[in-house]
Amino acid sequence: ACLRPPEADMRKKAPTTILLVDDDPLIRGLGQELLEHLGYRVETAGDGSEALKKFQGMERVDLVLLDYFLPGQNGCEVLKEFKLLDKRARVLVASGFLSSQDMASLKKEGASGMIYKPYRLAELQHRIKAVLRGRSGF
C-alpha cells in the first residue's frame, strides 16, 4: 500500500509577495531578479501612483520595497498614502542616500525599515526577513 502524505504537506504556502517600486528600469529589473532569486513573488511599479494602484488591485502584498527618490512624489509622501490604504502595510524604503531628517520622517510616517542601494543580496534578504517577522529594518 502506498502511504499518502498528510494533507498539510500537500497545501503549498503561497510565496511572499513583494511590490518593488523604482523609477529606474535597470534597478527595477535587477531588484526583481534578486528578489525572485531569494524566492519571492515580485510585482513592480515605476512610480508612486502606479504602485498605489497595483497595491489596491493585488490580493496580497507582504512588503513594499519603495525607492525614496521618485518622480512627482518622494518616498515619504508615497509611504503616507500606503499607510492610508492599509495602516499595517510593511514598507521598506530604499535609497542611495538619506539625511537624518529623511530617516526621522520615514520612521514617523511608519516605514518598516530602510535599505541602501545598490542592493546587496545578503543585506536585502536580512532586512526583508526582519520586517516580515515584525522587527525593525532600520
PDB file of N, CA and C in Angstrom, residues 33-113:
ATOM      1  N   GLU A  33      15.068  40.554 -10.175  1.00  0.00           N
ATOM      2  CA  GLU A  33      15.870  39.321 -10.296  1.00  0.00           C
ATOM      3  C   GLU A  33      16.377  38.852  -8.939  1.00  0.00           C
ATOM      4  N   LEU A  34      16.921  39.789  -8.149  1.00  0.00           N
ATOM      5  CA  LEU A  34      17.446  39.432  -6.823  1.00  0.00           C
ATOM      6  C   LEU A  34      16.342  38.866  -5.934  1.00  0.00           C
ATOM      7  N   LEU A  35      15.194  39.552  -5.922  1.00  0.00           N
ATOM      8  CA  LEU A  35      14.085  39.120  -5.061  1.00  0.00           C
ATOM      9  C   LEU A  35      13.534  37.765  -5.493  1.00  0.00           C
ATOM     10  N   GLU A  36      13.418  37.549  -6.806  1.00  0.00           N
ATOM     11  CA  GLU A  36      12.934  36.260  -7.289  1.00  0.00           C
ATOM     12  C   GLU A  36      13.945  35.160  -6.983  1.00  0.00           C
ATOM     13  N   HIS A  37      15.236  35.499  -7.066  1.00  0.00           N
ATOM     14  CA  HIS A  37      16.296  34.553  -6.706  1.00  0.00           C
ATOM     15  C   HIS A  37      16.152  34.124  -5.235  1.00  0.00           C
ATOM     16  N   LEU A  38      15.703  35.056  -4.393  1.00  0.00           N
ATOM     17  CA  LEU A  38      15.504  34.763  -2.967  1.00  0.00           C
ATOM     18  C   LEU A  38      14.186  34.018  -2.711  1.00  0.00           C
ATOM     19  N   GLY A  39      13.406  33.804  -3.776  1.00  0.00           N
ATOM     20  CA  GLY A  39      12.176  33.017  -3.633  1.00  0.00           C
ATOM     21  C   GLY A  39      10.905  33.824  -3.469  1.00  0.00           C
ATOM     22  N   TYR A  40      10.966  35.130  -3.671  1.00  0.00           N
ATOM     23  CA  TYR A  40       9.775  35.956  -3.520  1.00  0.00           C
ATOM     24  C   TYR A  40       9.027  36.095  -4.842  1.00  0.00           C
ATOM     25  N   ARG A  41       7.727  36.328  -4.743  1.00  0.00           N
ATOM     26  CA  ARG A  41       6.918  36.680  -5.908  1.00  0.00           C
ATOM     27  C   ARG A  41       6.992  38.202  -5.997  1.00  0.00           C
ATOM     28  N   VAL A  42       7.262  38.731  -7.192  1.00  0.00           N
ATOM     29  CA  VAL A  42       7.532  40.171  -7.309  1.00  0.00           C
ATOM     30  C   VAL A  42       6.609  40.834  -8.329  1.00  0.00           C
ATOM     31  N   GLU A  43       6.031  41.948  -7.911  1.00  0.00           N
ATOM     32  CA  GLU A  43       5.312  42.851  -8.808  1.00  0.00           C
ATOM     33  C   GLU A  43       6.132  44.134  -8.812  1.00  0.00           C
ATOM     34  N   THR A  44       6.122  44.866  -9.935  1.00  0.00           N
ATOM     35  CA  THR A  44       6.905  46.102  -9.975  1.00  0.00           C
ATOM     36  C   THR A  44       6.046  47.289 -10.388  1.00  0.00           C
ATOM     37  N   ALA A  45       6.526  48.469 -10.022  1.00  0.00           N
ATOM     38  CA  ALA A  45       5.883  49.722 -10.421  1.00  0.00           C
ATOM     39  C   ALA A  45       6.979  50.768 -10.603  1.00  0.00           C
ATOM     40  N   GLY A  46       6.751  51.698 -11.534  1.00  0.00           N
ATOM     41  CA  GLY A  46       7.758  52.702 -11.864  1.00  0.00           C
ATOM     42  C   GLY A  46       7.613  54.024 -11.136  1.00  0.00           C
ATOM     43  N   ASP A  47       6.475  54.237 -10.458  1.00  0.00           N
ATOM     44  CA  ASP A  47       6.305  55.476  -9.687  1.00  0.00           C
ATOM     45  C   ASP A  47       5.257  55.255  -8.604  1.00  0.00           C
ATOM     46  N   GLY A  48       5.056  56.284  -7.792  1.00  0.00           N
ATOM     47  CA  GLY A  48       4.144  56.171  -6.652  1.00  0.00           C
ATOM     48  C   GLY A  48       2.711  55.879  -7.029  1.00  0.00           C
ATOM     49  N   SER A  49       2.179  56.580  -8.040  1.00  0.00           N
ATOM     50  CA  SER A  49       0.764  56.375  -8.370  1.00  0.00           C
ATOM     51  C   SER A  49       0.527  54.982  -8.950  1.00  0.00           C
ATOM     52  N   GLU A  50       1.459  54.495  -9.787  1.00  0.00           N
ATOM     53  CA  GLU A  50       1.333  53.134 -10.319  1.00  0.00           C
ATOM     54  C   GLU A  50       1.403  52.125  -9.170  1.00  0.00           C
ATOM     55  N   ALA A  51       2.302  52.369  -8.230  1.00  0.00           N
ATOM     56  CA  ALA A  51       2.469  51.462  -7.085  1.00  0.00           C
ATOM     57  C   ALA A  51       1.196  51.404  -6.242  1.00  0.00           C
ATOM     58  N   LEU A  52       0.600  52.553  -5.985  1.00  0.00           N
ATOM     59  CA  LEU A  52      -0.610  52.590  -5.162  1.00  0.00           C
ATOM     60  C   LEU A  52      -1.774  51.882  -5.863  1.00  0.00           C
ATOM     61  N   LYS A  53      -1.878  52.056  -7.191  1.00  0.00           N
ATOM     62  CA  LYS A  53      -2.931  51.364  -7.960  1.00  0.00           C
ATOM     63  C   LYS A  53      -2.722  49.856  -7.891  1.00  0.00           C
ATOM     64  N   LYS A  54      -1.472  49.421  -8.097  1.00  0.00           N
ATOM     65  CA  LYS A  54      -1.178  47.974  -8.051  1.00  0.00           C
ATOM     66  C   LYS A  54      -1.466  47.417  -6.663  1.00  0.00           C
ATOM     67  N   PHE A  55      -1.047  48.151  -5.637  1.00  0.00           N
ATOM     68  CA  PHE A  55      -1.237  47.735  -4.249  1.00  0.00           C
ATOM     69  C   PHE A  55      -2.723  47.481  -3.979  1.00  0.00           C
ATOM     70  N   GLN A  56      -3.566  48.397  -4.446  1.00  0.00           N
ATOM     71  CA  GLN A  56      -5.011  48.265  -4.230  1.00  0.00           C
ATOM     72  C   GLN A  56      -5.596  47.093  -5.004  1.00  0.00           C
ATOM     73  N   GLY A  57      -5.018  46.795  -6.175  1.00  0.00           N
ATOM     74  CA  GLY A  57      -5.554  45.740  -7.022  1.00  0.00           C
ATOM     75  C   GLY A  57      -5.048  44.350  -6.696  1.00  0.00           C
ATOM     76  N   MET A  58      -4.011  44.258  -5.883  1.00  0.00           N
ATOM     77  CA  MET A  58      -3.428  42.951  -5.574  1.00  0.00           C
ATOM     78  C   MET A  58      -4.141  42.309  -4.387  1.00  0.00           C
ATOM     79  N   GLU A  59      -4.248  40.990  -4.456  1.00  0.00           N
ATOM     80  CA  GLU A  59      -4.910  40.250  -3.384  1.00  0.00           C
ATOM     81  C   GLU A  59      -4.121  40.382  -2.075  1.00  0.00           C
ATOM     82  N   ARG A  60      -2.804  40.346  -2.199  1.00  0.00           N
ATOM     83  CA  ARG A  60      -1.958  40.370  -1.002  1.00  0.00           C
ATOM     84  C   ARG A  60      -0.592  40.941  -1.347  1.00  0.00           C
ATOM     85  N   VAL A  61      -0.136  41.866  -0.508  1.00  0.00           N
ATOM     86  CA  VAL A  61       1.224  42.393  -0.628  1.00  0.00           C
ATOM     87  C   VAL A  61       1.838  42.264   0.759  1.00  0.00           C
ATOM     88  N   ASP A  62       2.886  41.445   0.863  1.00  0.00           N
ATOM     89  CA  ASP A  62       3.509  41.228   2.174  1.00  0.00           C
ATOM     90  C   ASP A  62       4.476  42.350   2.525  1.00  0.00           C
ATOM     91  N   LEU A  63       5.055  42.957   1.477  1.00  0.00           N
ATOM     92  CA  LEU A  63       6.057  44.002   1.707  1.00  0.00           C
ATOM     93  C   LEU A  63       6.152  44.889   0.475  1.00  0.00           C
ATOM     94  N   VAL A  64       6.316  46.183   0.712  1.00  0.00           N
ATOM     95  CA  VAL A  64       6.583  47.124  -0.380  1.00  0.00           C
ATOM     96  C   VAL A  64       8.032  47.563  -0.231  1.00  0.00           C
ATOM     97  N   LEU A  65       8.808  47.416  -1.308  1.00  0.00           N
ATOM     98  CA  LEU A  65      10.186  47.903  -1.345  1.00  0.00           C
ATOM     99  C   LEU A  65      10.139  49.177  -2.177  1.00  0.00           C
ATOM    100  N   LEU A  66      10.232  50.314  -1.506  1.00  0.00           N
ATOM    101  CA  LEU A  66       9.924  51.615  -2.090  1.00  0.00           C
ATOM    102  C   LEU A  66      11.154  52.497  -2.233  1.00  0.00           C
ATOM    103  N   ASP A  67      11.477  52.881  -3.473  1.00  0.00           N
ATOM    104  CA  ASP A  67      12.562  53.825  -3.718  1.00  0.00           C
ATOM    105  C   ASP A  67      12.153  55.176  -3.124  1.00  0.00           C
ATOM    106  N   TYR A  68      13.088  55.844  -2.464  1.00  0.00           N
ATOM    107  CA  TYR A  68      12.758  57.133  -1.837  1.00  0.00           C
ATOM    108  C   TYR A  68      12.631  58.243  -2.873  1.00  0.00           C
ATOM    109  N   PHE A  69      13.527  58.262  -3.854  1.00  0.00           N
ATOM    110  CA  PHE A  69      13.530  59.343  -4.839  1.00  0.00           C
ATOM    111  C   PHE A  69      12.765  58.920  -6.087  1.00  0.00           C
ATOM    112  N   LEU A  70      11.496  59.327  -6.133  1.00  0.00           N
ATOM    113  CA  LEU A  70      10.624  59.004  -7.263  1.00  0.00           C
ATOM    114  C   LEU A  70      10.178  60.300  -7.931  1.00  0.00           C
ATOM    115  N   PRO A  71       9.858  60.243  -9.231  1.00  0.00           N
ATOM    116  CA  PRO A  71       9.352  61.453  -9.887  1.00  0.00           C
ATOM    117  C   PRO A  71       7.963  61.811  -9.341  1.00  0.00           C
ATOM    118  N   GLY A  72       7.719  63.096  -9.167  1.00  0.00           N
ATOM    119  CA  GLY A  72       6.395  63.531  -8.694  1.00  0.00           C
ATOM    120  C   GLY A  72       6.275  63.565  -7.186  1.00  0.00           C
ATOM    121  N   GLN A  73       6.439  62.412  -6.555  1.00  0.00           N
ATOM    122  CA  GLN A  73       6.313  62.333  -5.094  1.00  0.00           C
ATOM    123  C   GLN A  73       7.549  61.637  -4.540  1.00  0.00           C
ATOM    124  N   ASN A  74       7.992  62.072  -3.356  1.00  0.00           N
ATOM    125  CA  ASN A  74       9.103  61.326  -2.758  1.00  0.00           C
ATOM    126  C   ASN A  74       8.556  60.135  -1.973  1.00  0.00           C
ATOM    127  N   GLY A  75       9.462  59.297  -1.545  1.00  0.00           N
ATOM    128  CA  GLY A  75       9.082  58.070  -0.842  1.00  0.00           C
ATOM    129  C   GLY A  75       8.260  58.310   0.406  1.00  0.00           C
ATOM    130  N   CYS A  76       8.523  59.406   1.096  1.00  0.00           N
ATOM    131  CA  CYS A  76       7.783  59.697   2.329  1.00  0.00           C
ATOM    132  C   CYS A  76       6.312  59.990   2.008  1.00  0.00           C
ATOM    133  N   GLU A  77       6.073  60.727   0.929  1.00  0.00           N
ATOM    134  CA  GLU A  77       4.693  61.040   0.523  1.00  0.00           C
ATOM    135  C   GLU A  77       3.958  59.777   0.085  1.00  0.00           C
ATOM    136  N   VAL A  78       4.655  58.921  -0.671  1.00  0.00           N
ATOM    137  CA  VAL A  78       4.045  57.673  -1.135  1.00  0.00           C
ATOM    138  C   VAL A  78       3.789  56.752   0.066  1.00  0.00           C
ATOM    139  N   LEU A  79       4.736  56.714   0.998  1.00  0.00           N
ATOM    140  CA  LEU A  79       4.585  55.919   2.217  1.00  0.00           C
ATOM    141  C   LEU A  79       3.303  56.317   2.957  1.00  0.00           C
ATOM    142  N   LYS A  80       3.059  57.620   3.110  1.00  0.00           N
ATOM    143  CA  LYS A  80       1.841  58.102   3.787  1.00  0.00           C
ATOM    144  C   LYS A  80       0.598  57.540   3.107  1.00  0.00           C
ATOM    145  N   GLU A  81       0.610  57.526   1.762  1.00  0.00           N
ATOM    146  CA  GLU A  81      -0.552  57.030   1.024  1.00  0.00           C
ATOM    147  C   GLU A  81      -0.733  55.518   1.204  1.00  0.00           C
ATOM    148  N   PHE A  82       0.363  54.774   1.238  1.00  0.00           N
ATOM    149  CA  PHE A  82       0.259  53.335   1.510  1.00  0.00           C
ATOM    150  C   PHE A  82      -0.376  53.114   2.880  1.00  0.00           C
ATOM    151  N   LYS A  83       0.046  53.902   3.855  1.00  0.00           N
ATOM    152  CA  LYS A  83      -0.462  53.758   5.221  1.00  0.00           C
ATOM    153  C   LYS A  83      -1.938  54.145   5.321  1.00  0.00           C
ATOM    154  N   LEU A  84      -2.380  55.072   4.460  1.00  0.00           N
ATOM    155  CA  LEU A  84      -3.807  55.412   4.429  1.00  0.00           C
ATOM    156  C   LEU A  84      -4.625  54.249   3.859  1.00  0.00           C
ATOM    157  N   LEU A  85      -4.060  53.564   2.861  1.00  0.00           N
ATOM    158  CA  LEU A  85      -4.749  52.415   2.261  1.00  0.00           C
ATOM    159  C   LEU A  85      -4.785  51.232   3.220  1.00  0.00           C
ATOM    160  N   ASP A  86      -3.673  51.024   3.935  1.00  0.00           N
ATOM    161  CA  ASP A  86      -3.575  49.902   4.865  1.00  0.00           C
ATOM    162  C   ASP A  86      -2.566  50.267   5.950  1.00  0.00           C
ATOM    163  N   LYS A  87      -3.081  50.548   7.140  1.00  0.00           N
ATOM    164  CA  LYS A  87      -2.172  51.004   8.207  1.00  0.00           C
ATOM    165  C   LYS A  87      -1.165  49.932   8.613  1.00  0.00           C
ATOM    166  N   ARG A  88      -1.427  48.668   8.225  1.00  0.00           N
ATOM    167  CA  ARG A  88      -0.488  47.576   8.548  1.00  0.00           C
ATOM    168  C   ARG A  88       0.521  47.328   7.432  1.00  0.00           C
ATOM    169  N   ALA A  89       0.439  48.091   6.346  1.00  0.00           N
ATOM    170  CA  ALA A  89       1.363  47.886   5.214  1.00  0.00           C
ATOM    171  C   ALA A  89       2.803  47.958   5.708  1.00  0.00           C
ATOM    172  N   ARG A  90       3.609  46.990   5.249  1.00  0.00           N
ATOM    173  CA  ARG A  90       5.030  46.978   5.613  1.00  0.00           C
ATOM    174  C   ARG A  90       5.811  47.557   4.436  1.00  0.00           C
ATOM    175  N   VAL A  91       6.476  48.682   4.716  1.00  0.00           N
ATOM    176  CA  VAL A  91       7.183  49.399   3.652  1.00  0.00           C
ATOM    177  C   VAL A  91       8.653  49.546   4.030  1.00  0.00           C
ATOM    178  N   LEU A  92       9.516  48.998   3.179  1.00  0.00           N
ATOM    179  CA  LEU A  92      10.960  49.091   3.333  1.00  0.00           C
ATOM    180  C   LEU A  92      11.422  50.117   2.301  1.00  0.00           C
ATOM    181  N   VAL A  93      12.010  51.215   2.769  1.00  0.00           N
ATOM    182  CA  VAL A  93      12.396  52.306   1.878  1.00  0.00           C
ATOM    183  C   VAL A  93      13.840  52.126   1.418  1.00  0.00           C
ATOM    184  N   ALA A  94      14.065  52.293   0.113  1.00  0.00           N
ATOM    185  CA  ALA A  94      15.390  52.099  -0.474  1.00  0.00           C
ATOM    186  C   ALA A  94      15.931  53.418  -1.005  1.00  0.00           C
ATOM    187  N   SER A  95      17.220  53.659  -0.772  1.00  0.00           N
ATOM    188  CA  SER A  95      17.847  54.864  -1.297  1.00  0.00           C
ATOM    189  C   SER A  95      19.357  54.731  -1.261  1.00  0.00           C
ATOM    190  N   GLY A  96      20.013  55.504  -2.114  1.00  0.00           N
ATOM    191  CA  GLY A  96      21.466  55.551  -2.072  1.00  0.00           C
ATOM    192  C   GLY A  96      21.942  56.437  -0.939  1.00  0.00           C
ATOM    193  N   PHE A  97      21.116  57.431  -0.579  1.00  0.00           N
ATOM    194  CA  PHE A  97      21.471  58.353   0.494  1.00  0.00           C
ATOM    195  C   PHE A  97      20.212  58.931   1.105  1.00  0.00           C
ATOM    196  N   LEU A  98      20.172  58.993   2.422  1.00  0.00           N
ATOM    197  CA  LEU A  98      19.086  59.676   3.127  1.00  0.00           C
ATOM    198  C   LEU A  98      19.685  60.484   4.263  1.00  0.00           C
ATOM    199  N   SER A  99      19.196  61.696   4.425  1.00  0.00           N
ATOM    200  CA  SER A  99      19.650  62.522   5.540  1.00  0.00           C
ATOM    201  C   SER A  99      19.007  62.001   6.829  1.00  0.00           C
ATOM    202  N   SER A 100      19.520  62.443   7.964  1.00  0.00           N
ATOM    203  CA  SER A 100      18.931  62.013   9.237  1.00  0.00           C
ATOM    204  C   SER A 100      17.501  62.557   9.356  1.00  0.00           C
ATOM    205  N   GLN A 101      17.232  63.717   8.740  1.00  0.00           N
ATOM    206  CA  GLN A 101      15.864  64.270   8.736  1.00  0.00           C
ATOM    207  C   GLN A 101      14.923  63.366   7.941  1.00  0.00           C
ATOM    208  N   ASP A 102      15.398  62.901   6.764  1.00  0.00           N
ATOM    209  CA  ASP A 102      14.597  61.983   5.946  1.00  0.00           C
ATOM    210  C   ASP A 102      14.280  60.720   6.746  1.00  0.00           C
ATOM    211  N   MET A 103      15.303  60.194   7.415  1.00  0.00           N
ATOM    212  CA  MET A 103      15.129  58.966   8.204  1.00  0.00           C
ATOM    213  C   MET A 103      14.100  59.170   9.310  1.00  0.00           C
ATOM    214  N   ALA A 104      14.190  60.310  10.004  1.00  0.00           N
ATOM    215  CA  ALA A 104      13.256  60.604  11.085  1.00  0.00           C
ATOM    216  C   ALA A 104      11.828  60.699  10.538  1.00  0.00           C
ATOM    217  N   SER A 105      11.668  61.348   9.381  1.00  0.00           N
ATOM    218  CA  SER A 105      10.337  61.471   8.759  1.00  0.00           C
ATOM    219  C   SER A 105       9.775  60.103   8.401  1.00  0.00           C
ATOM    220  N   LEU A 106      10.633  59.253   7.829  1.00  0.00           N
ATOM    221  CA  LEU A 106      10.174  57.918   7.437  1.00  0.00           C
ATOM    222  C   LEU A 106       9.726  57.100   8.650  1.00  0.00           C
ATOM    223  N   LYS A 107      10.498  57.186   9.731  1.00  0.00           N
ATOM    224  CA  LYS A 107      10.125  56.453  10.949  1.00  0.00           C
ATOM    225  C   LYS A 107       8.792  56.980  11.478  1.00  0.00           C
ATOM    226  N   LYS A 108       8.652  58.308  11.494  1.00  0.00           N
ATOM    227  CA  LYS A 108       7.435  58.950  11.991  1.00  0.00           C
ATOM    228  C   LYS A 108       6.215  58.522  11.172  1.00  0.00           C
ATOM    229  N   GLU A 109       6.388  58.371   9.867  1.00  0.00           N
ATOM    230  CA  GLU A 109       5.272  58.004   8.985  1.00  0.00           C
ATOM    231  C   GLU A 109       4.995  56.508   8.969  1.00  0.00           C
ATOM    232  N   GLY A 110       5.819  55.741   9.674  1.00  0.00           N
ATOM    233  CA  GLY A 110       5.528  54.312   9.816  1.00  0.00           C
ATOM    234  C   GLY A 110       6.276  53.370   8.887  1.00  0.00           C
ATOM    235  N   ALA A 111       7.397  53.834   8.318  1.00  0.00           N
ATOM    236  CA  ALA A 111       8.202  52.921   7.495  1.00  0.00           C
ATOM    237  C   ALA A 111       8.669  51.752   8.362  1.00  0.00           C
ATOM    238  N   SER A 112       8.735  50.579   7.762  1.00  0.00           N
ATOM    239  CA  SER A 112       9.169  49.389   8.497  1.00  0.00           C
ATOM    240  C   SER A 112      10.685  49.300   8.572  1.00  0.00           C
ATOM    241  N   GLY A 113      11.360  49.998   7.640  1.00  0.00           N
ATOM    242  CA  GLY A 113      12.808  49.932   7.624  1.00  0.00           C
ATOM    243  C   GLY A 113      13.377  50.669   6.430  1.00  0.00           C
TER     244      GLY A 113
END
